[in-house]
C-alpha cells in the first residue's frame, strides 16, 4: 500500500512539474518580452535570471533559445561594466557548442559569440586572445550567408588589433577582406569604418595617395548620417593628417579644423585627439607657439593615458629642438608615467624595467618616448662638451629601446610589418653608434652595428635551426604550412582586387597564417629547445668573433664592419689583438661611392676613363681601408649595412693598377653573427655527393631569355674535378630537378640567367622549363649544401630594405641555411665568369679556404689575360658571401669507398658465421 502511495505521489509530481513548464515556443516569447521591455540593465538581468532558472529545470539540454538568453545575459554584464563576467558567459556558450552535437544550435549564434568575445578581449587589452577568437569567426563561417555580418565585424576588430600591435601587413589584409564583404552586404556604415581603418594602415605605411583615396571614399558614405558623426569627425582628422604628410597644408588644416568643430558640437569623449592633431600640424610647420597652445588644450581635455603620452612626447620634442633639455626630459618622464603609472623618477635618470615593458600592448607609444629620451640625452651631452654621464644615460636608453624592438619583432608575423619597423627605427642605431663613438666604446658600438643589419635573416636562420629540434612529423607539417602560405601569396598577387576570387584566396591565406601562428605557439609550449633556438637574439661580442671566426682562419685575419647612416659613416676593425673605431668623412664617402658605382656599372666607361677610375678607387681605398693598417696578404672579412660593394676592385695606387684583391683574400658577410650560425668545419659530413652543376643552356620561349652556349661545357669541365658529382643540362636542368637534387650536394653551381634590380622586382632564376623566385627559396627547407655558386647576372642585387640589407637571390639561399654563396654584383660577362669559376673550383679541389681560392683564381686570371679582360668589370663582380672554410678534400671520396668495403666485409662475415 505504501509503495502504491509513493508511486502515485511521484507520478503526480511529474505531471505537476510538466504542467508548470511552458512550451519552448512560450519560453522564446518570454525571452523576447524580457529583451524588448525597456527595463534597466539591472531589472532585465533579474528577469533573465528567473527565466534561466526555470528553463534549466524544464529543459536541461541547451538549445538555441537558451544560447540567446546567455548572449543577452553576457551583453548585460558588458553594458554594466562587468567585462570579465561577460567573457565567462560567452566562454560558457562556446563550451555548450563543443559538448553538443549542434543539431539544435545555430551557427550564427556561435559566430556572434566569438565576435563578442573578441570585442570584450579587446576592451580589456588582451589583444592576442581577441585575435584568436575573432579568427574563429572567419574559420567557422564557410559559405553561411547568416555568418557574413559577424565575419564583417570580426574583420573590423582584427584590423584594429593588428594595427595596435604594429603588424600593419595583417591589418591591411583584413581591411581588404572587410571592404569586399561590406560592399556585398551593402552596409555603408561598416564599409566606411573599414575604409577608415584601411586609410589609417596605409598612412602608417607611408602609402599616402592610397590612404587619401580610401578616406575620401569613406567620408561620403556616412557624412549625412546623424548617428555616425563621431566617426565623421575622426575621418576628417585622419584626412587632415594624410594631407599634412602630403604637404598639402591649407587643405590639411581645413580638414583638421572641420574635425574639431564636429567633435565639439557632439561633445565627444575623445575630444582631445583633435587639438592634439592640430598641434602636431603646427609643430611640423614650425609654428611651435601655436603647437604648444593646442597641446596644452588637449591635455586639459584628455581622459586617456595613451593620448597623454603622445602629447607629452610631442611637447618634449619641441623643447628638445629649442635646446631646453630639462623641460624635454621632464615631459618625456610624464609621458612614460601615463603608460606605466607606478614608474616615477623625477631625476630622469632611471628607466622602466624591460620585464614591465614586455607585458604592454602598445609598445610603439613607449618606444617613441624611450627613443626620444635617448636622443635628448645625446643632444644634451653634446651641448655640454660631450658630457660623459649624459652620454651613458643616452646609451642606456638606446639599449632599452633596442630590446623593445626585439619584443615587437617577435610579436609580428608579416615580413612587411617587420621591415616597416626596421626602417622606422633605423635612425636610432645611427644615434646610438654616435653615442658610443663619443664615449670611445667600440664594444657597445659593435653591438649596434650588428643590430642595424640582417636581423630578419638571423630570425630566419633561427627558425630553420629550431626546426631541426623537431620531430619529423612536426618538421613536415611546418614545411607544408609554409609552402601553402607562399602559394597563396602568389595566387593572391595574380587576382584582381575586390573580386570574389581575390576575397576567397585572401580568406584562405588569413586562415593559413593563423594556422601557422597556432602551430608555432604549440611548438613553443611543448618544445623548450625549439623556443630557445627560435628566439635566440644574442649578439656576438668582439671577443666571440676573435675566438670563433678570426682565430680559426689564422693569425693574419681581420673583420672590417661599416655603418653608413644619413649623417655619418663609421667603421670598426677587429684584428688579433686590436680594435679600431673610426668615423669617416660623409661628404667624401658619398661623392666617391657615387663615382665608383658609375664606373663599376659600365665596362666602356672603365676602359675609356681608366686613369680617373684609378684615382677614384685609390681615394676610396685611402678613406675606408688604409686607416685600418691591414697586414699584407691577410684575409679580410667585410660587413656593410647597405649591400655589397667589391672592395677587391679598389686600387692602392692612383697611378697604376694595384688592386686590393691582389693582396688580400676578401669575403663578405651579412653580419658578423651570420658567420657564427653554421661553421662548415663543424658540420662537414662524409657525404659522397660532392658537386652538382646545372646549365639549362636553352630556355622556354615564354621566358624571353637567350641561349647560353658553352655553359654546359663549363659545368662539365668543373664536374671532372670531383668524384661522385652530377651534371644537369638542357632539358634535364628543370626547376623540379634542382629542388630535388641540390639539397643533397656539398657544392652546387648554377650557370643560367637571373634578373634582379633595386626597384622591388622580385629576383628570379631561370631553368629550362620555368623559374625560381626569391620568395620560393624560403619554402625549400634546409640544404646540406655548403657552397652555392650563382654564375648568373645580378644574383647579389635586389631591393635594399632600410635596416635589413639587400633582398637578393644570394640572401635567399643564405636564409635556406647555405653558409657560403658566390654571387654576382652586376651583369657579368659569360666567358670571364666561366673561366673564373673553373679556376676557383680547381683551388677548392686542392682543399683551399674559399676566400683564398677565389683570390688565387682572380690573380691567375689577371696573369693570363690582357686588355679589357683585366678591367675590374670582368673579374670583380663575383664575390664570396659567408663562410670561408674549405668545403672539399681529396680524401672525401676515400671515406665513402672505405665505408662501402667495411660494410661489404661485415655482410660477408655475418653470412659466413650463420652458415657455420
Short mmCIF file of N, CA and C in Angstrom, two decimals, residues 249-371:
data_model
loop_
_atom_site.label_atom_id
_atom_site.label_comp_id
_atom_site.label_asym_id
_atom_site.label_seq_id
_atom_site.Cartn_x
_atom_site.Cartn_y
_atom_site.Cartn_z
N UNK A 249 49.20 71.67 -47.05
CA UNK A 249 48.94 72.25 -45.73
C UNK A 249 47.61 72.98 -45.59
N UNK A 250 47.22 73.84 -46.53
CA UNK A 250 45.92 74.53 -46.35
C UNK A 250 44.76 73.55 -46.26
N UNK A 251 44.74 72.54 -47.14
CA UNK A 251 43.67 71.54 -47.09
C UNK A 251 43.74 70.74 -45.79
N UNK A 252 44.96 70.43 -45.35
CA UNK A 252 45.14 69.66 -44.12
C UNK A 252 44.56 70.40 -42.93
N UNK A 253 44.90 71.67 -42.78
CA UNK A 253 44.42 72.45 -41.65
C UNK A 253 42.90 72.60 -41.69
N UNK A 254 42.34 72.77 -42.88
CA UNK A 254 40.88 72.89 -43.00
C UNK A 254 40.19 71.62 -42.54
N UNK A 255 40.73 70.45 -42.94
CA UNK A 255 40.14 69.17 -42.53
C UNK A 255 40.24 68.99 -41.02
N UNK A 256 41.37 69.35 -40.45
CA UNK A 256 41.55 69.20 -39.01
C UNK A 256 40.62 70.12 -38.23
N UNK A 257 40.44 71.33 -38.71
CA UNK A 257 39.53 72.26 -38.04
C UNK A 257 38.08 71.81 -38.16
N UNK A 258 37.73 71.27 -39.33
CA UNK A 258 36.37 70.72 -39.50
C UNK A 258 36.13 69.59 -38.52
N UNK A 259 37.12 68.71 -38.38
CA UNK A 259 37.01 67.57 -37.46
C UNK A 259 36.79 68.07 -36.03
N UNK A 260 37.57 69.07 -35.62
CA UNK A 260 37.46 69.58 -34.24
C UNK A 260 36.10 70.22 -34.01
N UNK A 261 35.59 70.94 -35.00
CA UNK A 261 34.28 71.58 -34.86
C UNK A 261 33.18 70.55 -34.67
N UNK A 262 33.22 69.46 -35.46
CA UNK A 262 32.21 68.39 -35.33
C UNK A 262 32.32 67.75 -33.95
N UNK A 263 33.56 67.51 -33.50
CA UNK A 263 33.77 66.85 -32.21
C UNK A 263 33.25 67.71 -31.06
N UNK A 264 33.48 69.02 -31.12
CA UNK A 264 32.98 69.91 -30.06
C UNK A 264 31.46 69.94 -30.05
N UNK A 265 30.88 69.97 -31.24
CA UNK A 265 29.42 70.00 -31.34
C UNK A 265 28.80 68.75 -30.73
N UNK A 266 29.45 67.61 -30.92
CA UNK A 266 28.92 66.34 -30.41
C UNK A 266 29.40 66.01 -29.00
N UNK A 267 30.26 66.88 -28.44
CA UNK A 267 30.81 66.66 -27.10
C UNK A 267 31.39 65.24 -26.97
N UNK A 268 32.28 64.94 -27.89
CA UNK A 268 32.83 63.58 -27.97
C UNK A 268 33.76 63.28 -26.79
N UNK A 269 33.81 62.00 -26.44
CA UNK A 269 34.60 61.56 -25.29
C UNK A 269 36.09 61.79 -25.55
N UNK A 270 36.54 61.43 -26.75
CA UNK A 270 37.97 61.53 -27.06
C UNK A 270 38.28 62.84 -27.80
N UNK A 271 37.72 63.93 -27.29
CA UNK A 271 37.84 65.21 -27.99
C UNK A 271 39.27 65.74 -28.01
N UNK A 272 40.12 65.28 -27.09
CA UNK A 272 41.50 65.77 -27.04
C UNK A 272 42.30 65.35 -28.26
N UNK A 273 41.85 64.31 -28.97
CA UNK A 273 42.55 63.89 -30.19
C UNK A 273 42.67 65.05 -31.19
N UNK A 274 41.67 65.89 -31.21
CA UNK A 274 41.56 66.89 -32.29
C UNK A 274 42.51 68.07 -32.08
N UNK A 275 42.54 68.69 -30.90
CA UNK A 275 43.56 69.73 -30.72
C UNK A 275 44.98 69.16 -30.77
N UNK A 276 45.13 67.89 -30.38
CA UNK A 276 46.45 67.28 -30.47
C UNK A 276 46.89 67.19 -31.94
N UNK A 277 45.98 66.80 -32.83
CA UNK A 277 46.30 66.70 -34.25
C UNK A 277 46.62 68.08 -34.83
N UNK A 278 45.87 69.09 -34.42
CA UNK A 278 46.15 70.46 -34.91
C UNK A 278 47.50 70.93 -34.37
N UNK A 279 47.79 70.59 -33.11
CA UNK A 279 49.07 70.95 -32.53
C UNK A 279 50.23 70.33 -33.29
N UNK A 280 50.07 69.07 -33.68
CA UNK A 280 51.15 68.41 -34.42
C UNK A 280 51.30 69.03 -35.81
N UNK A 281 50.18 69.45 -36.41
CA UNK A 281 50.26 70.14 -37.70
C UNK A 281 51.13 71.39 -37.56
N UNK A 282 50.88 72.18 -36.55
CA UNK A 282 51.66 73.40 -36.35
C UNK A 282 53.11 73.08 -36.00
N UNK A 283 53.32 71.97 -35.29
CA UNK A 283 54.69 71.57 -34.97
C UNK A 283 55.48 71.25 -36.23
N UNK A 284 54.85 70.55 -37.18
CA UNK A 284 55.54 70.20 -38.43
C UNK A 284 55.78 71.40 -39.32
N UNK A 285 54.96 72.45 -39.16
CA UNK A 285 55.16 73.66 -39.97
C UNK A 285 56.06 74.67 -39.26
N UNK A 286 56.56 74.31 -38.08
CA UNK A 286 57.50 75.18 -37.36
C UNK A 286 56.86 76.25 -36.51
N UNK A 287 55.52 76.25 -36.40
CA UNK A 287 54.82 77.26 -35.59
C UNK A 287 54.64 76.70 -34.17
N UNK A 288 55.76 76.67 -33.43
CA UNK A 288 55.79 75.95 -32.16
C UNK A 288 54.91 76.59 -31.09
N UNK A 289 54.74 77.92 -31.11
CA UNK A 289 53.88 78.55 -30.09
C UNK A 289 52.44 78.10 -30.26
N UNK A 290 51.96 78.05 -31.51
CA UNK A 290 50.61 77.52 -31.77
C UNK A 290 50.52 76.05 -31.36
N UNK A 291 51.58 75.30 -31.68
CA UNK A 291 51.59 73.86 -31.36
C UNK A 291 51.46 73.66 -29.85
N UNK A 292 52.26 74.36 -29.06
CA UNK A 292 52.21 74.21 -27.60
C UNK A 292 50.85 74.61 -27.04
N UNK A 293 50.24 75.63 -27.62
CA UNK A 293 48.92 76.06 -27.16
C UNK A 293 47.88 74.97 -27.37
N UNK A 294 47.90 74.35 -28.51
CA UNK A 294 46.93 73.28 -28.79
C UNK A 294 47.23 72.03 -27.96
N UNK A 295 48.53 71.75 -27.73
CA UNK A 295 48.87 70.60 -26.88
C UNK A 295 48.37 70.81 -25.46
N UNK A 296 48.51 72.02 -24.94
CA UNK A 296 48.00 72.30 -23.59
C UNK A 296 46.49 72.18 -23.54
N UNK A 297 45.83 72.62 -24.60
CA UNK A 297 44.37 72.47 -24.68
C UNK A 297 43.99 71.00 -24.68
N UNK A 298 44.75 70.19 -25.42
CA UNK A 298 44.49 68.75 -25.48
C UNK A 298 44.67 68.12 -24.10
N UNK A 299 45.70 68.52 -23.37
CA UNK A 299 45.92 67.96 -22.03
C UNK A 299 44.78 68.30 -21.09
N UNK A 300 44.21 69.48 -21.22
CA UNK A 300 43.08 69.86 -20.36
C UNK A 300 41.85 69.01 -20.65
N UNK A 301 41.71 68.60 -21.91
CA UNK A 301 40.51 67.86 -22.32
C UNK A 301 40.67 66.36 -22.18
N UNK A 302 41.90 65.87 -22.03
CA UNK A 302 42.16 64.44 -22.20
C UNK A 302 41.76 63.59 -21.00
N UNK A 303 41.26 62.40 -21.30
CA UNK A 303 40.93 61.43 -20.26
C UNK A 303 41.69 60.11 -20.42
N UNK A 304 42.44 59.96 -21.48
CA UNK A 304 43.09 58.68 -21.77
C UNK A 304 44.60 58.75 -21.67
N UNK A 305 45.21 57.67 -21.19
CA UNK A 305 46.65 57.66 -20.95
C UNK A 305 47.46 57.69 -22.24
N UNK A 306 46.96 56.99 -23.27
CA UNK A 306 47.76 56.88 -24.49
C UNK A 306 47.86 58.22 -25.23
N UNK A 307 46.77 58.96 -25.26
CA UNK A 307 46.84 60.28 -25.88
C UNK A 307 47.78 61.20 -25.11
N UNK A 308 47.70 61.14 -23.80
CA UNK A 308 48.56 61.99 -22.99
C UNK A 308 50.03 61.70 -23.26
N UNK A 309 50.35 60.43 -23.41
CA UNK A 309 51.75 60.09 -23.63
C UNK A 309 52.24 60.67 -24.95
N UNK A 310 51.39 60.65 -25.98
CA UNK A 310 51.77 61.25 -27.26
C UNK A 310 51.92 62.76 -27.16
N UNK A 311 51.03 63.38 -26.42
CA UNK A 311 51.10 64.84 -26.25
C UNK A 311 52.39 65.22 -25.54
N UNK A 312 52.69 64.54 -24.43
CA UNK A 312 53.92 64.84 -23.70
C UNK A 312 55.15 64.60 -24.58
N UNK A 313 55.09 63.55 -25.40
CA UNK A 313 56.21 63.25 -26.29
C UNK A 313 56.41 64.39 -27.30
N UNK A 314 55.32 64.88 -27.87
CA UNK A 314 55.42 65.97 -28.85
C UNK A 314 55.92 67.27 -28.20
N UNK A 315 55.43 67.56 -26.99
CA UNK A 315 55.89 68.75 -26.28
C UNK A 315 57.39 68.64 -26.01
N UNK A 316 57.81 67.43 -25.60
CA UNK A 316 59.24 67.21 -25.32
C UNK A 316 60.09 67.45 -26.55
N UNK A 317 59.61 67.03 -27.70
CA UNK A 317 60.39 67.22 -28.93
C UNK A 317 60.52 68.70 -29.28
N UNK A 318 59.48 69.48 -29.00
CA UNK A 318 59.58 70.93 -29.23
C UNK A 318 60.67 71.53 -28.34
N UNK A 319 60.64 71.17 -27.05
CA UNK A 319 61.66 71.69 -26.12
C UNK A 319 63.05 71.21 -26.50
N UNK A 320 63.16 69.98 -26.97
CA UNK A 320 64.48 69.45 -27.36
C UNK A 320 65.06 70.28 -28.50
N UNK A 321 64.24 70.59 -29.51
CA UNK A 321 64.73 71.38 -30.64
C UNK A 321 65.06 72.82 -30.22
N UNK A 322 64.46 73.26 -29.12
CA UNK A 322 64.77 74.59 -28.59
C UNK A 322 65.95 74.54 -27.61
N UNK A 323 66.55 73.33 -27.46
CA UNK A 323 67.67 73.12 -26.55
C UNK A 323 67.27 73.35 -25.09
N UNK A 324 65.99 73.19 -24.79
CA UNK A 324 65.52 73.23 -23.40
C UNK A 324 65.43 71.78 -22.91
N UNK A 325 66.60 71.20 -22.64
CA UNK A 325 66.67 69.76 -22.44
C UNK A 325 66.02 69.30 -21.15
N UNK A 326 66.12 70.09 -20.08
CA UNK A 326 65.49 69.68 -18.82
C UNK A 326 63.98 69.63 -18.97
N UNK A 327 63.40 70.64 -19.65
CA UNK A 327 61.95 70.63 -19.89
C UNK A 327 61.55 69.45 -20.77
N UNK A 328 62.39 69.13 -21.75
CA UNK A 328 62.10 67.99 -22.63
C UNK A 328 62.09 66.70 -21.83
N UNK A 329 63.11 66.50 -20.98
CA UNK A 329 63.20 65.27 -20.19
C UNK A 329 62.04 65.16 -19.20
N UNK A 330 61.63 66.29 -18.65
CA UNK A 330 60.51 66.29 -17.70
C UNK A 330 59.22 65.83 -18.39
N UNK A 331 58.98 66.31 -19.61
CA UNK A 331 57.76 65.91 -20.32
C UNK A 331 57.84 64.46 -20.79
N UNK A 332 59.00 63.99 -21.16
CA UNK A 332 59.15 62.58 -21.52
C UNK A 332 58.85 61.70 -20.32
N UNK A 333 59.30 62.13 -19.13
CA UNK A 333 59.03 61.38 -17.91
C UNK A 333 57.53 61.32 -17.64
N UNK A 334 56.84 62.44 -17.85
CA UNK A 334 55.38 62.46 -17.68
C UNK A 334 54.72 61.49 -18.66
N UNK A 335 55.23 61.45 -19.88
CA UNK A 335 54.67 60.55 -20.87
C UNK A 335 54.84 59.10 -20.47
N UNK A 336 56.01 58.74 -19.97
CA UNK A 336 56.25 57.35 -19.53
C UNK A 336 55.31 57.01 -18.38
N UNK A 337 55.10 57.96 -17.48
CA UNK A 337 54.26 57.69 -16.31
C UNK A 337 52.80 57.51 -16.69
N UNK A 338 52.35 58.08 -17.81
CA UNK A 338 50.96 57.85 -18.22
C UNK A 338 50.74 56.41 -18.66
N UNK A 339 51.80 55.77 -19.18
CA UNK A 339 51.68 54.37 -19.62
C UNK A 339 52.00 53.41 -18.48
N UNK A 340 53.01 53.77 -17.66
CA UNK A 340 53.40 52.93 -16.51
C UNK A 340 53.22 53.80 -15.26
N UNK A 341 52.00 53.84 -14.69
CA UNK A 341 51.72 54.77 -13.58
C UNK A 341 52.64 54.59 -12.37
N UNK A 342 53.10 53.35 -12.12
CA UNK A 342 53.93 53.10 -10.94
C UNK A 342 55.35 53.60 -11.11
N UNK A 343 55.71 53.99 -12.34
CA UNK A 343 57.09 54.42 -12.58
C UNK A 343 57.21 55.92 -12.38
N UNK A 344 58.04 56.31 -11.44
CA UNK A 344 58.22 57.73 -11.16
C UNK A 344 59.68 57.99 -10.81
N UNK A 345 60.32 58.80 -11.63
CA UNK A 345 61.73 59.11 -11.42
C UNK A 345 61.96 60.58 -11.74
N UNK A 346 61.82 61.45 -10.76
CA UNK A 346 61.98 62.90 -11.01
C UNK A 346 63.36 63.26 -11.55
N UNK A 347 64.35 62.40 -11.30
CA UNK A 347 65.71 62.71 -11.76
C UNK A 347 65.90 62.47 -13.25
N UNK A 348 64.95 61.77 -13.90
CA UNK A 348 65.01 61.42 -15.32
C UNK A 348 66.18 60.47 -15.63
N UNK A 349 66.78 59.86 -14.62
CA UNK A 349 67.97 59.03 -14.83
C UNK A 349 67.59 57.58 -15.10
N UNK A 350 66.64 57.07 -14.33
CA UNK A 350 66.32 55.65 -14.40
C UNK A 350 65.32 55.36 -15.52
N UNK A 351 65.28 54.09 -15.90
CA UNK A 351 64.40 53.64 -16.99
C UNK A 351 63.49 52.54 -16.49
N UNK A 352 62.30 52.41 -17.07
CA UNK A 352 61.42 51.30 -16.66
C UNK A 352 62.05 49.96 -17.00
N UNK A 353 61.84 48.94 -16.17
CA UNK A 353 62.46 47.63 -16.43
C UNK A 353 61.87 46.96 -17.67
N UNK A 354 62.71 46.20 -18.36
CA UNK A 354 62.28 45.54 -19.60
C UNK A 354 61.14 44.56 -19.35
N UNK A 355 61.15 43.91 -18.17
CA UNK A 355 60.10 42.92 -17.90
C UNK A 355 58.72 43.57 -17.83
N UNK A 356 58.68 44.83 -17.38
CA UNK A 356 57.41 45.57 -17.35
C UNK A 356 56.97 45.92 -18.76
N UNK A 357 57.92 46.35 -19.55
CA UNK A 357 57.62 46.76 -20.93
C UNK A 357 57.08 45.60 -21.75
N UNK A 358 57.60 44.41 -21.51
CA UNK A 358 57.24 43.27 -22.34
C UNK A 358 55.75 42.95 -22.25
N UNK A 359 55.11 43.30 -21.13
CA UNK A 359 53.70 42.97 -20.95
C UNK A 359 52.77 44.03 -21.56
N UNK A 360 53.32 45.16 -21.99
CA UNK A 360 52.49 46.21 -22.55
C UNK A 360 52.02 45.86 -23.95
N UNK A 361 50.82 46.31 -24.30
CA UNK A 361 50.29 46.03 -25.63
C UNK A 361 50.82 47.03 -26.66
N UNK A 362 50.68 48.33 -26.36
CA UNK A 362 51.08 49.35 -27.33
C UNK A 362 52.51 49.81 -27.04
N UNK A 363 53.43 48.90 -27.36
CA UNK A 363 54.84 49.19 -27.09
C UNK A 363 55.35 50.33 -27.97
N UNK A 364 54.69 50.55 -29.12
CA UNK A 364 55.19 51.59 -30.01
C UNK A 364 55.10 52.98 -29.38
N UNK A 365 54.07 53.22 -28.52
CA UNK A 365 53.97 54.51 -27.84
C UNK A 365 55.16 54.70 -26.90
N UNK A 366 55.42 53.67 -26.10
CA UNK A 366 56.52 53.77 -25.14
C UNK A 366 57.87 53.79 -25.86
N UNK A 367 57.98 53.06 -26.94
CA UNK A 367 59.23 53.06 -27.71
C UNK A 367 59.58 54.48 -28.15
N UNK A 368 58.57 55.22 -28.63
CA UNK A 368 58.81 56.59 -29.05
C UNK A 368 59.34 57.45 -27.91
N UNK A 369 58.80 57.25 -26.71
CA UNK A 369 59.25 58.02 -25.56
C UNK A 369 60.68 57.67 -25.16
N UNK A 370 60.98 56.38 -25.11
CA UNK A 370 62.32 55.93 -24.72
C UNK A 370 63.35 56.36 -25.75
N UNK A 371 63.01 56.21 -27.02
CA UNK A 371 63.94 56.61 -28.08
C UNK A 371 64.21 58.11 -28.05
#
